[in-house]
Amino acid sequence: MISFYNTLSGRMEEFVPLEKGRVRLYTCGPTVYDYAHIGNYRSFLFSDILRRHLRRSGFELLHVMNITDVDDKTIRNAAAAGQTLTEYTDRFIEAFFEDSRKLRLEKPEKVARATEHIPDMVQAIRQLGEKGFTYSSEGSVYFRIANFPQYGKLSKIDISGMRPGARMDRDEYEKADVRDFVLWKAPKPGEPSWETELGPGRPGWHIECSVMANKYLGESFDIHAGGADLIFPHHENEIAQSEALSGKTFVRYWLHCEHLLVDGQKMSKSTGNYFTLRDLLQQGHTAESIRYLLASVPYRKQLNFTVGGLRQAAQSIERLKNFQFRLSHTSFPEGANAEIAAKTTAFPDLLRKAMDDDLNTAQAMGVLFELVRAANTAIDRGEFRSENTQPALDCLSHWDEIFEVLPKQTGDHPAQSFATAGQESAQASAGDDGMGPAEIEAKLQERTAARRQRNFALADRIRDELSAAGILIEDTKDGMRWKRK
Ligand code: AMP
Ligand code: ZN
């Protein structure tokens, strides 16, 4: 039984999806105004681990992640860089995909860019108006909180003292500033705007997520996840907009990841106390050790980032790699050690129980290290046996299906990873050309093998075949990537 702590109810709850065997999940993606820092990646890694555990538990997934490519911050920075909004955000979307690949984050089934959904947002705002939840002022449209009595149910904010008609135009604000929030913003000189039936302007940040979630996941879905700083106002406003529109419960389980801290303070751009993935890789740290460190503390606990912690994470990975190497390269006497056999048999259940308990990653790591310790001791004492080898290796790879920090044995291109900017979803169903992602991946593996054998004629032929099917391959230092032309 999987249990999650639901921010909405304030307690642990058994997880049961609306549809049997299928989970619909929405996570708030990056605001592409700069490189994401590793605090942001803590929340994206949390969604990645959530995805992996749900899938390993037998659920089919439909995971949607948005990209906020129009908001106050993207507009401000694009203007400062003298670029159009699209030129500016394209670059940071590409950087986000590249970092995500390095951190071995799986790509959600659907990645949705806000600017590609403006007509859907306009329609939603119009419908909110028809239902009496909006009013206009000076070319902007606002959500009238007073007409949605459940406002505050997620963040537990009290709106009784709110001044009627007080408005908020900024995308981000504090609880002290709870007011009617903006759905559609009147254009300001020099800012990008869209000509629509609401008049010229651009969407507020909050309506973006409500609309994209509704479009791809329906009016009610299972899980909505994001960082704890999004509870108010972003997720509170998402609930207000979505439930005002549909009259139904928007989301059943709200999961929030606590912050990554530096010296006890939230890592953030505005404080300046942040590290990007690029900074840390340049300093010689590995993406795996960052992944390990970020996963080492359960998502609902704050985690203090230190370089020492990162070094310890690297050592832990080394220990696992050494263990893997020792198992694969030692010939042990025949037979089985019963104590180790009992441990490897019990392992999958212990791992599952840890993860079922609100994704207790610290315990899941503990379970593995307990096995490694016992096995290493048995090896040192000459008590490990050949029949224990494969089950122990299987435990490692089983564990690594979630944690993804060990070297992969096959292929040199990441499966199911983030592809290049503009590509909707590497895992979406087959395109018009009929070639689906699985087939493309198989061809890429064939091409990798051909190149390894220096059979460049075959490698080129595969490239041409893919090209004829509308698939472009790019060779990068991180392996091969593909996208549809
Ligand atoms: P943004 O790109 O600002 O929209 O943020 C992307 C995600 O990172 C959101 O889910 C934020 O809640 C999350 N986030 C921002 N700072 C941190 C932090 N220091 N620790 C964990 N998550 C964070
Ligand atoms: Zn969002």
Short mmCIF file of C-alpha atoms and ligand atoms in Angstrom, two decimals:
data_model
loop_
_atom_site.label_atom_id
_atom_site.label_comp_id
_atom_site.label_asym_id
_atom_site.label_seq_id
_atom_site.Cartn_x
_atom_site.Cartn_y
_atom_site.Cartn_z
CA MET A 1 0.00 0.00 0.00
CA ILE A 2 1.46 3.35 -1.06
CA SER A 3 0.89 6.26 1.31
CA PHE A 4 1.58 9.92 0.72
CA TYR A 5 1.38 12.95 2.94
CA ASN A 6 -1.34 15.06 1.36
CA THR A 7 -0.89 18.80 1.94
CA LEU A 8 -4.61 19.28 1.34
CA SER A 9 -5.75 17.04 4.21
CA GLY A 10 -2.64 17.57 6.30
CA ARG A 11 -2.15 13.85 6.90
CA MET A 12 -0.83 10.59 5.48
CA GLU A 13 -3.29 8.92 3.12
CA GLU A 14 -3.39 5.68 1.22
CA PHE A 15 -2.85 6.37 -2.46
CA VAL A 16 -5.64 5.13 -4.72
CA PRO A 17 -5.78 6.60 -8.24
CA LEU A 18 -9.07 7.60 -9.85
CA GLU A 19 -8.58 5.07 -12.63
CA LYS A 20 -7.39 1.60 -11.73
CA GLY A 21 -3.77 1.02 -12.74
CA ARG A 22 -3.22 4.51 -14.14
CA VAL A 23 -1.86 7.63 -12.47
CA ARG A 24 -2.38 11.13 -13.81
CA LEU A 25 0.25 13.45 -12.41
CA TYR A 26 1.05 17.13 -12.89
CA THR A 27 4.23 18.81 -11.76
CA CYS A 28 5.10 22.48 -11.96
CA GLY A 29 8.12 22.75 -14.20
CA PRO A 30 10.79 25.42 -14.48
CA THR A 31 10.35 29.11 -15.09
CA VAL A 32 12.89 29.50 -17.86
CA TYR A 33 14.33 32.89 -16.98
CA ASP A 34 17.80 31.62 -16.07
CA TYR A 35 19.67 28.38 -15.38
CA ALA A 36 17.84 26.31 -12.78
CA HIS A 37 19.74 25.85 -9.50
CA ILE A 38 20.10 22.57 -7.67
CA GLY A 39 17.32 23.60 -5.25
CA ASN A 40 14.98 23.59 -8.25
CA TYR A 41 16.43 20.24 -9.24
CA ARG A 42 15.67 18.85 -5.83
CA SER A 43 11.98 19.31 -6.61
CA PHE A 44 12.34 17.91 -10.15
CA LEU A 45 14.26 14.92 -8.79
CA PHE A 46 11.49 14.36 -6.26
CA SER A 47 8.99 14.09 -9.16
CA ASP A 48 11.38 11.77 -10.96
CA ILE A 49 11.58 9.45 -7.96
CA LEU A 50 7.82 9.64 -7.52
CA ARG A 51 7.38 8.64 -11.18
CA ARG A 52 9.82 5.77 -10.92
CA HIS A 53 8.26 4.36 -7.78
CA LEU A 54 4.73 4.58 -9.17
CA ARG A 55 5.77 2.86 -12.38
CA ARG A 56 7.66 0.14 -10.55
CA SER A 57 4.53 -0.37 -8.46
CA GLY A 58 2.70 -1.29 -11.65
CA PHE A 59 0.97 1.96 -12.56
CA GLU A 60 0.84 3.33 -16.04
CA LEU A 61 1.73 7.03 -15.97
CA LEU A 62 0.49 10.15 -17.61
CA HIS A 63 2.75 12.86 -16.26
CA VAL A 64 2.47 16.43 -17.47
CA MET A 65 5.03 19.11 -16.68
CA ASN A 66 4.66 22.72 -17.75
CA ILE A 67 7.34 25.13 -18.78
CA THR A 68 6.65 28.67 -17.69
CA ASP A 69 7.98 30.67 -20.62
CA VAL A 70 5.92 33.79 -20.01
CA ASP A 71 5.71 35.48 -16.61
CA ASP A 72 7.10 38.53 -14.85
CA LYS A 73 10.63 37.11 -14.58
CA THR A 74 11.03 35.77 -18.14
CA ILE A 75 9.74 39.08 -19.54
CA ARG A 76 12.05 41.14 -17.32
CA ASN A 77 15.17 39.12 -18.21
CA ALA A 78 14.42 38.87 -21.94
CA ALA A 79 14.08 42.65 -22.06
CA ALA A 80 17.34 43.12 -20.16
CA ALA A 81 19.07 40.78 -22.65
CA GLY A 82 17.57 42.69 -25.62
CA GLN A 83 15.97 39.50 -26.96
CA THR A 84 12.45 38.45 -27.82
CA LEU A 85 10.76 36.31 -25.20
CA THR A 86 11.01 33.19 -27.38
CA GLU A 87 14.68 33.69 -28.27
CA TYR A 88 15.45 34.16 -24.63
CA THR A 89 13.43 31.28 -23.19
CA ASP A 90 14.43 28.77 -25.91
CA ARG A 91 17.98 28.94 -24.64
CA PHE A 92 17.00 28.16 -21.07
CA ILE A 93 14.59 25.42 -22.06
CA GLU A 94 17.46 23.75 -23.88
CA ALA A 95 19.68 24.22 -20.80
CA PHE A 96 16.99 22.71 -18.58
CA PHE A 97 16.67 19.67 -20.85
CA GLU A 98 20.44 19.26 -20.93
CA ASP A 99 20.74 19.43 -17.12
CA SER A 100 17.82 17.05 -16.73
CA ARG A 101 19.52 14.54 -19.00
CA LYS A 102 22.71 14.81 -16.97
CA LEU A 103 20.75 14.24 -13.77
CA ARG A 104 19.07 11.26 -15.43
CA LEU A 105 15.60 12.67 -14.90
CA GLU A 106 12.97 10.85 -16.89
CA LYS A 107 11.03 12.99 -19.26
CA PRO A 108 7.35 13.38 -18.40
CA GLU A 109 4.96 12.01 -21.01
CA LYS A 110 3.97 15.58 -21.85
CA VAL A 111 6.02 18.75 -21.52
CA ALA A 112 3.80 21.76 -22.19
CA ARG A 113 4.99 25.29 -22.95
CA ALA A 114 2.74 28.05 -21.64
CA THR A 115 3.06 30.24 -24.75
CA GLU A 116 1.70 27.41 -26.88
CA HIS A 117 -1.56 27.41 -24.88
CA ILE A 118 -2.65 31.05 -24.92
CA PRO A 119 -5.98 30.40 -26.73
CA ASP A 120 -6.85 27.71 -24.13
CA MET A 121 -6.12 30.22 -21.35
CA VAL A 122 -8.26 32.90 -22.99
CA GLN A 123 -11.13 30.45 -23.26
CA ALA A 124 -10.80 29.44 -19.59
CA ILE A 125 -10.77 33.08 -18.45
CA ARG A 126 -13.84 33.80 -20.59
CA GLN A 127 -15.65 30.80 -19.05
CA LEU A 128 -14.67 31.94 -15.54
CA GLY A 129 -16.20 35.30 -16.46
CA GLU A 130 -19.42 33.66 -17.63
CA LYS A 131 -19.65 31.88 -14.28
CA GLY A 132 -19.22 35.16 -12.42
CA PHE A 133 -15.74 34.64 -10.98
CA THR A 134 -13.93 37.51 -12.70
CA TYR A 135 -13.96 41.25 -13.13
CA SER A 136 -11.96 43.60 -15.30
CA SER A 137 -10.05 46.66 -14.35
CA GLU A 138 -7.88 48.82 -16.61
CA GLY A 139 -7.58 46.11 -19.26
CA SER A 140 -6.65 43.33 -16.82
CA VAL A 141 -8.93 40.52 -15.63
CA TYR A 142 -8.93 39.38 -12.00
CA PHE A 143 -10.26 36.37 -10.11
CA ARG A 144 -12.73 37.39 -7.43
CA ILE A 145 -11.71 35.33 -4.39
CA ALA A 146 -14.84 36.25 -2.44
CA ASN A 147 -16.90 34.20 -4.91
CA PHE A 148 -14.91 31.04 -4.16
CA PRO A 149 -15.55 30.32 -0.46
CA GLN A 150 -13.14 27.37 -0.31
CA TYR A 151 -10.23 29.70 -1.04
CA GLY A 152 -7.42 28.87 1.39
CA LYS A 153 -8.15 25.17 1.82
CA LEU A 154 -4.68 24.11 0.67
CA SER A 155 -2.53 26.74 2.35
CA LYS A 156 -4.95 27.11 5.31
CA ILE A 157 -4.97 30.84 4.83
CA ASP A 158 -7.74 32.87 6.45
CA ILE A 159 -9.35 35.30 4.03
CA SER A 160 -11.93 36.74 6.40
CA GLY A 161 -9.96 39.95 6.89
CA MET A 162 -9.40 40.50 3.18
CA ARG A 163 -10.41 43.84 1.77
CA PRO A 164 -12.98 43.28 -1.00
CA GLY A 165 -11.70 44.46 -4.38
CA ALA A 166 -8.03 44.60 -3.31
CA ARG A 167 -6.01 43.30 -6.25
CA MET A 168 -2.62 41.74 -6.91
CA ASP A 169 -0.91 42.09 -10.28
CA ARG A 170 2.37 40.31 -9.54
CA ASP A 171 2.74 36.57 -10.20
CA GLU A 172 4.55 35.96 -6.92
CA TYR A 173 3.50 37.37 -3.55
CA GLU A 174 3.32 36.49 0.12
CA LYS A 175 0.40 35.33 2.27
CA ALA A 176 0.19 38.80 3.78
CA ASP A 177 -0.77 40.02 0.31
CA VAL A 178 -3.71 37.70 -0.26
CA ARG A 179 -5.94 39.52 -2.75
CA ASP A 180 -7.86 39.02 -5.97
CA PHE A 181 -5.21 37.73 -8.34
CA VAL A 182 -4.66 38.52 -11.97
CA LEU A 183 -5.73 36.13 -14.73
CA TRP A 184 -5.01 38.31 -17.73
CA LYS A 185 -2.64 41.27 -17.65
CA ALA A 186 -3.10 44.39 -19.70
CA PRO A 187 -0.07 45.09 -21.91
CA LYS A 188 2.69 47.38 -20.71
CA PRO A 189 4.89 49.26 -23.16
CA GLY A 190 7.69 47.07 -24.47
CA GLU A 191 6.19 43.85 -23.07
CA PRO A 192 5.09 40.93 -25.24
CA SER A 193 1.34 40.67 -25.60
CA TRP A 194 -1.27 38.67 -27.47
CA GLU A 195 -4.28 40.08 -29.32
CA THR A 196 -7.26 38.14 -28.00
CA GLU A 197 -10.99 38.42 -27.37
CA LEU A 198 -10.10 39.55 -23.83
CA GLY A 199 -8.20 42.43 -25.38
CA PRO A 200 -4.43 42.63 -25.77
CA GLY A 201 -2.31 41.26 -22.96
CA ARG A 202 -0.74 38.16 -21.52
CA PRO A 203 -1.74 35.47 -19.04
CA GLY A 204 -0.96 35.51 -15.32
CA TRP A 205 1.25 32.65 -14.14
CA HIS A 206 -1.42 30.76 -12.19
CA ILE A 207 -3.91 30.29 -15.02
CA GLU A 208 -1.18 28.67 -17.12
CA CYS A 209 -0.96 25.58 -14.92
CA SER A 210 -4.72 25.21 -14.39
CA VAL A 211 -5.31 25.26 -18.13
CA MET A 212 -2.51 22.91 -19.16
CA ALA A 213 -3.36 20.45 -16.38
CA ASN A 214 -7.01 20.48 -17.39
CA LYS A 215 -6.21 20.08 -21.09
CA TYR A 216 -4.02 17.00 -20.74
CA LEU A 217 -5.20 15.41 -17.49
CA GLY A 218 -8.87 16.32 -17.31
CA GLU A 219 -10.89 18.24 -14.72
CA SER A 220 -9.94 15.89 -11.86
CA PHE A 221 -6.71 13.98 -11.57
CA ASP A 222 -4.58 12.16 -9.04
CA ILE A 223 -1.41 13.96 -7.99
CA HIS A 224 -0.12 17.51 -8.25
CA ALA A 225 3.44 18.05 -7.08
CA GLY A 226 5.90 20.91 -6.72
CA GLY A 227 8.12 22.75 -4.27
CA ALA A 228 6.68 23.87 -0.92
CA ASP A 229 7.02 27.53 -1.91
CA LEU A 230 4.30 26.94 -4.51
CA ILE A 231 1.58 26.09 -1.97
CA PHE A 232 0.71 29.77 -1.70
CA PRO A 233 -0.26 31.51 -3.85
CA HIS A 234 0.36 29.36 -6.94
CA HIS A 235 -1.37 26.11 -6.02
CA GLU A 236 -4.07 27.81 -3.99
CA ASN A 237 -4.88 29.88 -7.07
CA GLU A 238 -4.76 26.84 -9.34
CA ILE A 239 -7.41 25.18 -7.15
CA ALA A 240 -9.60 28.30 -7.17
CA GLN A 241 -9.47 28.66 -10.97
CA SER A 242 -9.90 24.97 -11.76
CA GLU A 243 -12.64 24.20 -9.27
CA ALA A 244 -14.54 27.39 -10.05
CA LEU A 245 -14.56 26.26 -13.69
CA SER A 246 -15.44 22.60 -13.27
CA GLY A 247 -17.24 22.43 -9.95
CA LYS A 248 -15.21 19.27 -9.27
CA THR A 249 -12.25 18.41 -7.07
CA PHE A 250 -9.21 19.48 -9.11
CA VAL A 251 -6.59 17.23 -7.52
CA ARG A 252 -6.82 14.39 -4.99
CA TYR A 253 -3.26 14.34 -3.62
CA TRP A 254 -1.08 17.43 -3.26
CA LEU A 255 2.60 16.59 -2.67
CA HIS A 256 5.16 19.25 -1.80
CA CYS A 257 8.90 18.99 -1.67
CA GLU A 258 10.73 20.89 1.06
CA HIS A 259 13.53 23.25 0.29
CA LEU A 260 17.18 22.75 -0.30
CA LEU A 261 18.97 25.10 2.10
CA VAL A 262 22.37 26.71 2.22
CA ASP A 263 23.52 27.65 5.73
CA GLY A 264 19.96 27.25 6.94
CA GLN A 265 18.45 29.53 4.26
CA LYS A 266 16.41 28.50 1.24
CA MET A 267 18.59 28.25 -1.86
CA SER A 268 17.23 30.88 -4.21
CA LYS A 269 18.15 33.17 -7.04
CA SER A 270 17.09 36.25 -5.14
CA THR A 271 19.32 35.51 -2.15
CA GLY A 272 22.23 34.65 -4.42
CA ASN A 273 23.13 31.59 -2.31
CA TYR A 274 22.70 29.14 -5.16
CA PHE A 275 24.65 26.66 -7.25
CA THR A 276 23.64 25.61 -10.72
CA LEU A 277 24.36 22.11 -11.92
CA ARG A 278 26.88 23.63 -14.30
CA ASP A 279 28.76 25.35 -11.45
CA LEU A 280 29.13 22.07 -9.59
CA LEU A 281 30.11 20.00 -12.63
CA GLN A 282 32.73 22.59 -13.47
CA GLN A 283 34.14 22.24 -9.98
CA GLY A 284 34.64 18.54 -10.69
CA HIS A 285 31.59 17.10 -8.94
CA THR A 286 29.56 14.47 -10.75
CA ALA A 287 25.88 14.59 -11.68
CA GLU A 288 25.45 11.22 -9.95
CA SER A 289 26.76 12.52 -6.63
CA ILE A 290 24.41 15.51 -6.87
CA ARG A 291 21.53 13.18 -7.66
CA TYR A 292 22.48 10.96 -4.72
CA LEU A 293 22.79 13.86 -2.28
CA LEU A 294 19.46 15.39 -3.31
CA ALA A 295 17.72 12.03 -2.94
CA SER A 296 19.35 11.12 0.36
CA VAL A 297 16.89 13.02 2.55
CA PRO A 298 13.14 12.29 2.23
CA TYR A 299 11.44 14.98 0.18
CA ARG A 300 9.39 16.41 3.05
CA LYS A 301 12.47 17.24 5.11
CA GLN A 302 14.64 20.21 4.43
CA LEU A 303 18.13 19.38 3.23
CA ASN A 304 21.15 21.52 3.90
CA PHE A 305 23.52 21.61 0.96
CA THR A 306 27.25 21.41 1.66
CA VAL A 307 30.23 20.47 -0.50
CA GLY A 308 31.16 17.99 2.24
CA GLY A 309 27.78 16.33 1.81
CA LEU A 310 28.43 16.09 -1.91
CA ARG A 311 31.80 14.42 -1.28
CA GLN A 312 30.17 11.93 1.06
CA ALA A 313 27.57 11.17 -1.60
CA ALA A 314 30.38 10.50 -4.10
CA GLN A 315 32.00 8.13 -1.58
CA SER A 316 28.76 6.26 -1.08
CA ILE A 317 28.45 5.75 -4.83
CA GLU A 318 32.08 4.57 -4.95
CA ARG A 319 31.26 2.06 -2.27
CA LEU A 320 28.37 0.70 -4.30
CA LYS A 321 30.45 0.57 -7.47
CA ASN A 322 33.23 -1.28 -5.65
CA PHE A 323 30.71 -3.74 -4.33
CA GLN A 324 29.28 -4.24 -7.82
CA PHE A 325 32.80 -4.76 -9.18
CA ARG A 326 33.74 -7.15 -6.41
CA LEU A 327 30.64 -9.26 -7.00
CA SER A 328 31.16 -9.39 -10.76
CA HIS A 329 34.89 -10.08 -10.70
CA THR A 330 35.36 -12.56 -7.86
CA SER A 331 34.83 -16.27 -8.25
CA PHE A 332 33.22 -17.52 -5.09
CA PRO A 333 33.01 -21.13 -3.92
CA GLU A 334 29.94 -23.00 -5.11
CA GLY A 335 26.73 -23.11 -3.09
CA ALA A 336 24.72 -20.47 -1.24
CA ASN A 337 25.15 -18.63 2.03
CA ALA A 338 21.71 -18.94 3.65
CA GLU A 339 21.94 -15.71 5.62
CA ILE A 340 22.80 -13.66 2.54
CA ALA A 341 20.19 -15.50 0.48
CA ALA A 342 17.56 -14.58 3.07
CA LYS A 343 18.66 -10.94 2.87
CA THR A 344 18.57 -10.75 -0.94
CA THR A 345 15.15 -12.44 -0.97
CA ALA A 346 13.77 -9.98 1.59
CA PHE A 347 15.32 -6.96 -0.15
CA PRO A 348 12.64 -6.08 -2.78
CA ASP A 349 9.96 -6.06 -0.12
CA LEU A 350 11.98 -3.90 2.26
CA LEU A 351 12.79 -1.47 -0.54
CA ARG A 352 9.16 -1.29 -1.60
CA LYS A 353 7.98 -0.73 1.99
CA ALA A 354 10.42 2.15 2.43
CA MET A 355 9.31 3.81 -0.79
CA ASP A 356 5.62 3.10 -0.16
CA ASP A 357 5.99 5.09 3.05
CA ASP A 358 5.75 8.53 1.45
CA LEU A 359 8.91 7.87 -0.61
CA ASN A 360 11.24 7.34 2.32
CA THR A 361 14.44 7.49 0.29
CA ALA A 362 16.69 7.60 3.35
CA GLN A 363 15.31 4.29 4.50
CA ALA A 364 15.58 2.83 1.00
CA MET A 365 19.26 3.76 0.99
CA GLY A 366 19.67 2.28 4.46
CA VAL A 367 18.13 -1.00 3.31
CA LEU A 368 20.68 -1.28 0.51
CA PHE A 369 23.68 -0.39 2.66
CA GLU A 370 22.60 -2.94 5.22
CA LEU A 371 22.73 -5.61 2.51
CA VAL A 372 26.08 -4.34 1.19
CA ARG A 373 27.54 -4.41 4.68
CA ALA A 374 26.38 -7.97 5.31
CA ALA A 375 27.58 -9.19 1.92
CA ASN A 376 30.98 -7.47 2.22
CA THR A 377 31.46 -9.02 5.65
CA ALA A 378 30.58 -12.46 4.28
CA ILE A 379 33.01 -11.96 1.38
CA ASP A 380 35.79 -10.85 3.78
CA ARG A 381 35.22 -13.93 5.91
CA GLY A 382 35.19 -16.25 2.89
CA GLU A 383 31.55 -17.09 3.55
CA PHE A 384 29.99 -15.63 0.38
CA ARG A 385 28.97 -18.22 -2.24
CA SER A 386 28.55 -18.15 -6.02
CA GLU A 387 24.76 -18.59 -5.87
CA ASN A 388 24.53 -15.35 -3.87
CA THR A 389 26.19 -13.29 -6.60
CA GLN A 390 23.37 -12.76 -9.08
CA PRO A 391 20.67 -12.08 -6.46
CA ALA A 392 22.94 -9.48 -4.83
CA LEU A 393 23.63 -7.82 -8.20
CA ASP A 394 19.89 -7.86 -8.88
CA CYS A 395 19.24 -6.04 -5.60
CA LEU A 396 21.67 -3.33 -6.67
CA SER A 397 20.08 -2.83 -10.07
CA HIS A 398 16.61 -3.01 -8.60
CA TRP A 399 17.51 -0.22 -6.18
CA ASP A 400 19.18 1.75 -8.94
CA GLU A 401 16.00 1.74 -11.03
CA ILE A 402 14.88 4.41 -8.58
CA PHE A 403 18.10 6.07 -7.52
CA GLU A 404 19.91 5.97 -10.89
CA VAL A 405 23.43 6.66 -9.69
CA LEU A 406 25.29 3.56 -10.88
CA PRO A 407 26.85 3.08 -14.33
CA LYS A 408 24.52 1.56 -16.86
CA GLN A 409 25.67 -1.65 -18.46
CA THR A 410 24.02 -1.20 -21.87
CA GLY A 411 23.99 1.45 -24.63
CA ASP A 412 25.47 4.91 -24.40
CA HIS A 413 22.44 7.02 -25.07
CA PRO A 414 19.95 7.78 -22.34
CA ALA A 415 16.60 6.10 -22.82
CA GLN A 416 13.47 8.10 -22.02
CA SER A 417 15.52 11.15 -21.31
CA PHE A 418 14.96 14.78 -22.14
CA ALA A 419 15.39 15.46 -25.84
CA THR A 420 16.13 18.80 -27.44
CA ALA A 421 14.07 21.94 -27.02
CA GLY A 422 10.85 22.11 -28.93
CA GLN A 423 10.37 18.37 -28.93
CA GLU A 424 7.03 17.78 -27.32
CA SER A 425 7.66 14.40 -25.74
CA ALA A 426 10.23 11.75 -26.44
CA GLN A 427 7.86 9.17 -25.06
CA ALA A 428 4.67 10.28 -26.72
CA SER A 429 2.95 7.85 -28.99
CA ALA A 430 4.22 7.30 -32.53
CA GLY A 431 4.13 10.38 -34.73
CA ASP A 432 2.66 10.66 -38.19
CA ASP A 433 5.58 8.74 -39.63
CA GLY A 434 4.47 5.71 -37.64
CA MET A 435 7.82 5.19 -35.94
CA GLY A 436 7.31 5.08 -32.19
CA PRO A 437 9.87 5.93 -29.50
CA ALA A 438 10.60 2.27 -28.70
CA GLU A 439 11.41 1.56 -32.32
CA ILE A 440 13.55 4.67 -32.55
CA GLU A 441 15.42 3.71 -29.38
CA ALA A 442 16.03 0.23 -30.81
CA LYS A 443 17.44 1.76 -34.02
CA LEU A 444 19.67 4.06 -31.99
CA GLN A 445 21.02 1.10 -30.07
CA GLU A 446 21.67 -0.70 -33.33
CA ARG A 447 23.50 2.36 -34.59
CA THR A 448 25.55 2.62 -31.39
CA ALA A 449 26.57 -1.03 -31.75
CA ALA A 450 27.48 -0.50 -35.43
CA ARG A 451 29.66 2.47 -34.54
CA ARG A 452 31.36 0.53 -31.80
CA GLN A 453 32.25 -2.12 -34.33
CA ARG A 454 33.43 0.69 -36.61
CA ASN A 455 30.80 -0.30 -39.15
CA PHE A 456 30.16 3.29 -40.23
CA ALA A 457 28.38 2.29 -43.42
CA LEU A 458 25.68 0.53 -41.36
CA ALA A 459 25.58 3.41 -38.86
CA ASP A 460 25.00 5.87 -41.71
CA ARG A 461 22.36 3.67 -43.24
CA ILE A 462 20.43 3.63 -39.94
CA ARG A 463 20.76 7.40 -39.69
CA ASP A 464 19.37 7.76 -43.24
CA GLU A 465 16.54 5.36 -42.50
CA LEU A 466 15.57 7.39 -39.42
CA SER A 467 15.91 10.60 -41.38
CA ALA A 468 13.54 9.26 -44.04
CA ALA A 469 11.06 8.57 -41.22
CA GLY A 470 11.37 12.19 -40.08
CA ILE A 471 13.76 11.56 -37.18
CA LEU A 472 16.85 13.69 -36.77
CA ILE A 473 19.78 12.26 -34.79
CA GLU A 474 22.34 14.40 -33.09
CA ASP A 475 25.61 13.05 -31.72
CA THR A 476 26.58 14.89 -28.57
CA LYS A 477 29.22 14.34 -25.96
CA ASP A 478 26.51 12.86 -23.74
CA GLY A 479 25.43 10.35 -26.34
CA MET A 480 22.84 10.39 -29.07
CA ARG A 481 19.69 12.45 -29.05
CA TRP A 482 16.79 12.42 -31.43
CA LYS A 483 13.95 14.66 -32.37
CA ARG A 484 11.23 14.76 -34.95
CA LYS A 485 11.91 17.08 -37.87
P1 AMP B 1 10.84 27.95 -10.68
O1 AMP B 1 11.75 27.66 -11.84
O2 AMP B 1 11.23 29.16 -9.89
O3 AMP B 1 9.38 28.01 -11.13
O4 AMP B 1 10.95 26.73 -9.66
C1 AMP B 1 10.91 25.40 -10.08
C2 AMP B 1 10.67 24.49 -8.90
O5 AMP B 1 11.75 24.54 -7.97
C3 AMP B 1 9.42 24.82 -8.08
O6 AMP B 1 8.72 23.61 -7.83
C4 AMP B 1 9.96 25.43 -6.82
O7 AMP B 1 9.09 25.23 -5.74
C5 AMP B 1 11.23 24.64 -6.64
N1 AMP B 1 12.25 25.27 -5.78
C6 AMP B 1 12.71 26.54 -5.82
N2 AMP B 1 13.68 26.74 -4.88
C7 AMP B 1 13.85 25.55 -4.25
C8 AMP B 1 14.72 25.09 -3.18
N3 AMP B 1 15.62 25.87 -2.62
N4 AMP B 1 14.59 23.79 -2.80
C9 AMP B 1 13.69 22.96 -3.38
N5 AMP B 1 12.86 23.33 -4.38
C10 AMP B 1 12.93 24.61 -4.82
ZN ZN B 2 2.40 25.48 -11.75
#
